[in-house]
């Protein structure tokens, strides 16, 4: 199925991807696309409830449970929202998608990448992103930006002056370093995937993304 345009923005916590996803939505709308902006987990009523469970710091979730909940949210979002929107010729921008699962559940938590790929294929059906932008920032910069923490060694307790961290943000510095490494490793030489330097002004990073997007639109 290839109608509409499907763009994914990925990156570790604090990489600025949510801001960039919003800017990209606005950009595409100005270009005349009917645009839909979604996020994962979430984007549907079911997905939103799953997001609450996944982020709830009072819950302790096994890695396998977590994987299946992310997949359930994705299946619901694709089938009920993304696929119909693409079929209607809309531009869909998703804040996170399948690469997040490969990085967080696969690379950082050790679940079989083969199984994750199979599960993602099951959720995707005939839907495929046209392009995925991966925002990469230095891990410490990203952690500081998102969490307001000084986090250079794993023994250090996080301090959270800015926001209350959710269940995943609370994980150790080592975990977040692994996520960062995972993004770098799994994005390299990946088809339809472009690594974007996330450092700099919001507008500068936006221009980097738009320049790359224009290459596939022209
Ligand atoms: P965010 O929307 O604020 O980025 O939060 C989503 C969190 O869920 C973030 O910590 C990354 C995590 N996540 C996974 O671990 N696996 C996934 O497949 C997805 C979509 C997100």
Coordinates of C-alpha atoms and ligand atoms in Angstrom, one line a residue:
X1 CA 0.0 0.0 0.0
X2 CA 1.6 3.3 -1.0
X3 CA -0.6 6.3 -0.8
X4 CA 0.0 9.4 1.4
X5 CA 3.3 10.0 3.2
X6 CA 4.5 8.3 6.3
X7 CA 7.4 10.0 8.3
X8 CA 8.8 8.8 11.6
X9 CA 10.9 10.8 14.1
X10 CA 13.0 8.7 16.4
X11 CA 15.6 9.3 19.1
X12 CA 16.6 8.8 22.7
X13 CA 15.0 10.7 25.6
X14 CA 15.8 14.4 25.4
X15 CA 16.8 14.4 21.7
X16 CA 14.1 16.9 20.9
X17 CA 12.1 14.5 18.7
X18 CA 8.7 15.6 20.0
X19 CA 9.3 19.2 19.2
X20 CA 10.7 18.3 15.8
X21 CA 7.7 16.0 15.0
X22 CA 5.4 18.9 15.8
X23 CA 7.4 21.3 13.6
X24 CA 7.4 18.8 10.7
X25 CA 3.6 18.4 11.0
X26 CA 3.2 22.1 10.6
X27 CA 5.7 22.2 7.7
X28 CA 3.8 19.5 5.8
X29 CA 0.5 21.2 6.5
X30 CA 1.9 24.4 5.0
X31 CA 3.0 22.4 2.0
X32 CA -0.7 21.5 1.5
X33 CA -0.8 18.0 3.0
X34 CA -3.7 17.0 5.1
X35 CA -1.6 16.0 8.1
X36 CA -1.9 13.7 11.1
X37 CA 0.5 13.7 14.0
X38 CA 0.6 10.7 16.2
X39 CA 2.9 9.3 19.0
X40 CA 3.9 5.9 20.3
X41 CA 2.8 4.5 22.6
X42 CA -0.5 6.2 22.3
X43 CA -2.4 7.8 19.5
X44 CA -5.7 5.9 20.1
X45 CA -7.8 5.5 23.2
X46 CA -6.5 2.0 23.8
X47 CA -3.0 3.2 23.1
X48 CA -3.3 6.1 25.5
X49 CA -4.4 3.7 28.3
X50 CA -1.5 1.4 27.5
X51 CA 0.8 4.4 27.6
X52 CA -0.3 5.2 31.1
X53 CA 0.5 1.6 32.2
X54 CA 3.8 1.7 30.5
X55 CA 4.8 5.0 32.1
X56 CA 3.4 4.3 35.5
X57 CA 6.3 4.3 38.0
X58 CA 4.3 2.4 40.6
X59 CA 4.3 -0.7 38.3
X60 CA 7.0 -3.1 37.8
X61 CA 6.8 -4.6 34.3
X62 CA 8.7 -7.6 32.9
X63 CA 10.6 -6.8 29.7
X64 CA 8.3 -9.3 27.8
X65 CA 5.2 -7.7 29.2
X66 CA 6.5 -4.3 28.2
X67 CA 7.3 -5.5 24.6
X68 CA 3.8 -6.9 24.1
X69 CA 2.1 -3.7 25.5
X70 CA 4.1 -1.5 23.1
X71 CA 3.2 -3.9 20.3
X72 CA -0.5 -3.8 21.2
X73 CA -0.5 0.0 21.2
X74 CA 1.2 -0.1 17.8
X75 CA -1.2 -2.6 16.2
X76 CA -4.2 -0.5 17.3
X77 CA -2.6 2.7 16.0
X78 CA -1.6 1.3 12.6
X79 CA -4.9 -0.5 11.9
X80 CA -7.3 2.1 13.1
X81 CA -5.5 5.4 12.4
X82 CA -2.3 5.3 10.3
X83 CA -3.4 2.9 7.6
X84 CA -6.7 4.6 6.9
X85 CA -5.0 8.0 6.9
X86 CA -2.4 6.9 4.4
X87 CA -5.0 5.3 2.2
X88 CA -6.8 8.7 2.2
X89 CA -3.6 10.3 0.9
X90 CA -2.7 12.1 4.2
X91 CA 0.8 12.8 5.6
X92 CA 1.3 11.0 8.9
X93 CA 4.1 12.0 11.2
X94 CA 4.8 9.5 14.1
X95 CA 6.8 10.5 17.2
X96 CA 8.6 7.1 17.7
X97 CA 7.8 3.8 15.9
X98 CA 9.3 0.3 15.4
X99 CA 12.9 1.4 15.8
X100 CA 12.1 2.4 19.4
X101 CA 11.2 -1.3 20.2
X102 CA 14.4 -2.6 18.5
X103 CA 16.5 -0.1 20.6
X104 CA 14.7 -0.1 24.0
X105 CA 13.4 -3.7 24.2
X106 CA 16.0 -5.3 21.9
X107 CA 19.3 -3.6 22.2
X108 CA 19.0 -2.2 25.7
X109 CA 17.0 -5.1 27.3
X110 CA 18.2 -8.1 25.4
X111 CA 15.0 -9.4 23.8
X112 CA 15.6 -11.3 20.6
X113 CA 15.8 -8.9 17.6
X114 CA 14.5 -11.6 15.3
X115 CA 11.4 -11.9 17.5
X116 CA 10.9 -8.1 17.7
X117 CA 11.2 -7.9 13.9
X118 CA 8.6 -10.6 13.5
X119 CA 6.3 -8.9 16.0
X120 CA 6.7 -5.5 14.2
X121 CA 6.0 -7.1 10.9
X122 CA 2.8 -8.6 12.4
X123 CA 1.7 -5.1 13.6
X124 CA 2.7 -3.3 10.4
X125 CA 0.9 -5.5 7.8
X126 CA 1.5 -3.6 4.5
X127 CA 2.3 -0.2 6.2
X128 CA 5.9 1.0 6.0
X129 CA 7.4 4.4 6.8
X130 CA 8.7 6.3 3.8
X131 CA 11.5 7.7 5.9
X132 CA 12.7 7.6 9.5
X133 CA 14.7 10.5 11.0
X134 CA 16.8 9.6 14.0
X135 CA 17.9 12.5 16.2
X136 CA 21.2 11.9 17.8
X137 CA 22.6 14.0 20.6
X138 CA 25.4 13.3 23.0
X139 CA 23.9 11.1 25.8
X140 CA 24.8 13.4 28.6
X141 CA 23.5 16.4 26.7
X142 CA 20.2 14.5 26.1
X143 CA 19.8 13.4 29.7
X144 CA 20.5 16.8 31.0
X145 CA 18.1 18.4 28.5
X146 CA 15.3 16.1 29.2
X147 CA 15.8 15.2 32.8
X148 CA 17.8 18.1 34.2
X149 CA 20.3 15.6 35.6
X150 CA 24.1 15.4 35.9
X151 CA 24.6 11.9 34.8
X152 CA 28.1 10.9 34.0
X153 CA 28.5 7.8 36.2
X154 CA 26.1 5.0 36.8
X155 CA 26.5 5.0 40.5
X156 CA 25.2 8.5 40.7
X157 CA 21.6 8.9 41.8
X158 CA 19.5 10.9 39.4
X159 CA 18.3 14.3 40.5
X160 CA 15.2 15.5 38.8
X161 CA 14.7 19.2 39.3
X162 CA 12.6 19.7 36.2
X163 CA 9.9 17.1 35.9
X164 CA 8.8 13.9 37.6
X165 CA 10.5 11.1 35.7
X166 CA 8.3 8.3 34.4
X167 CA 9.0 4.6 34.8
X168 CA 11.3 4.5 31.8
X169 CA 13.1 7.8 32.4
X170 CA 13.9 6.6 35.9
X171 CA 16.0 3.7 34.6
X172 CA 19.8 3.9 35.2
X173 CA 22.2 6.1 33.3
X174 CA 23.7 2.9 31.9
X175 CA 20.3 2.0 30.4
X176 CA 20.0 5.4 28.7
X177 CA 23.6 5.1 27.5
X178 CA 22.7 1.8 26.0
X179 CA 19.7 3.3 24.3
X180 CA 21.9 6.0 22.8
X181 CA 24.4 3.4 21.6
X182 CA 21.5 1.3 20.2
X183 CA 20.2 4.2 18.1
X184 CA 23.6 4.9 16.7
X185 CA 24.3 1.3 15.9
X186 CA 20.8 0.2 14.5
X187 CA 20.3 3.4 12.5
X188 CA 23.6 3.0 10.6
X189 CA 23.2 1.7 7.0
X190 CA 19.5 1.1 7.6
X191 CA 17.3 1.6 4.5
X192 CA 15.1 4.7 4.5
X193 CA 16.7 6.0 7.6
X194 CA 18.6 9.2 8.1
X195 CA 20.6 10.2 11.2
X196 CA 20.1 13.9 12.0
X197 CA 22.5 15.8 14.3
X198 CA 20.2 17.0 17.1
X199 CA 22.6 19.6 18.4
X200 CA 21.8 23.3 17.8
X201 CA 18.8 25.6 17.7
X202 CA 15.4 24.0 17.2
X203 CA 15.0 25.8 13.9
X204 CA 18.5 24.6 12.7
X205 CA 17.6 21.0 13.4
X206 CA 14.2 21.4 11.7
X207 CA 16.0 22.7 8.6
X208 CA 18.3 19.6 8.6
X209 CA 15.2 17.4 8.6
X210 CA 13.3 19.3 6.0
X211 CA 16.4 19.3 3.7
X212 CA 16.5 15.5 3.9
X213 CA 12.8 15.2 3.5
X214 CA 12.7 17.4 0.4
X215 CA 15.2 14.9 -1.2
X216 CA 12.6 12.2 -1.1
X217 CA 9.7 14.4 -2.0
X218 CA 11.3 15.8 -5.2
Ligands
LIG1 P1 8.0 9.4 25.0 O1 6.8 9.5 24.2 O2 8.1 10.5 26.0 O3 9.3 9.4 24.2 O4 7.9 8.1 25.9 C1 7.8 6.9 25.4 C2 8.7 6.0 26.2 O5 8.5 4.6 25.8 C3 10.2 6.2 26.0 O6 10.9 6.1 27.2 C4 10.6 5.1 25.0 C5 9.7 4.0 25.3 N1 9.4 3.1 24.2 C6 9.9 1.8 24.3 O7 10.6 1.4 25.2 N2 9.6 1.0 23.2 C7 8.8 1.3 22.2 O8 8.5 0.5 21.3 C8 8.3 2.7 22.2 C9 7.4 3.1 21.1 C10 8.6 3.5 23.2

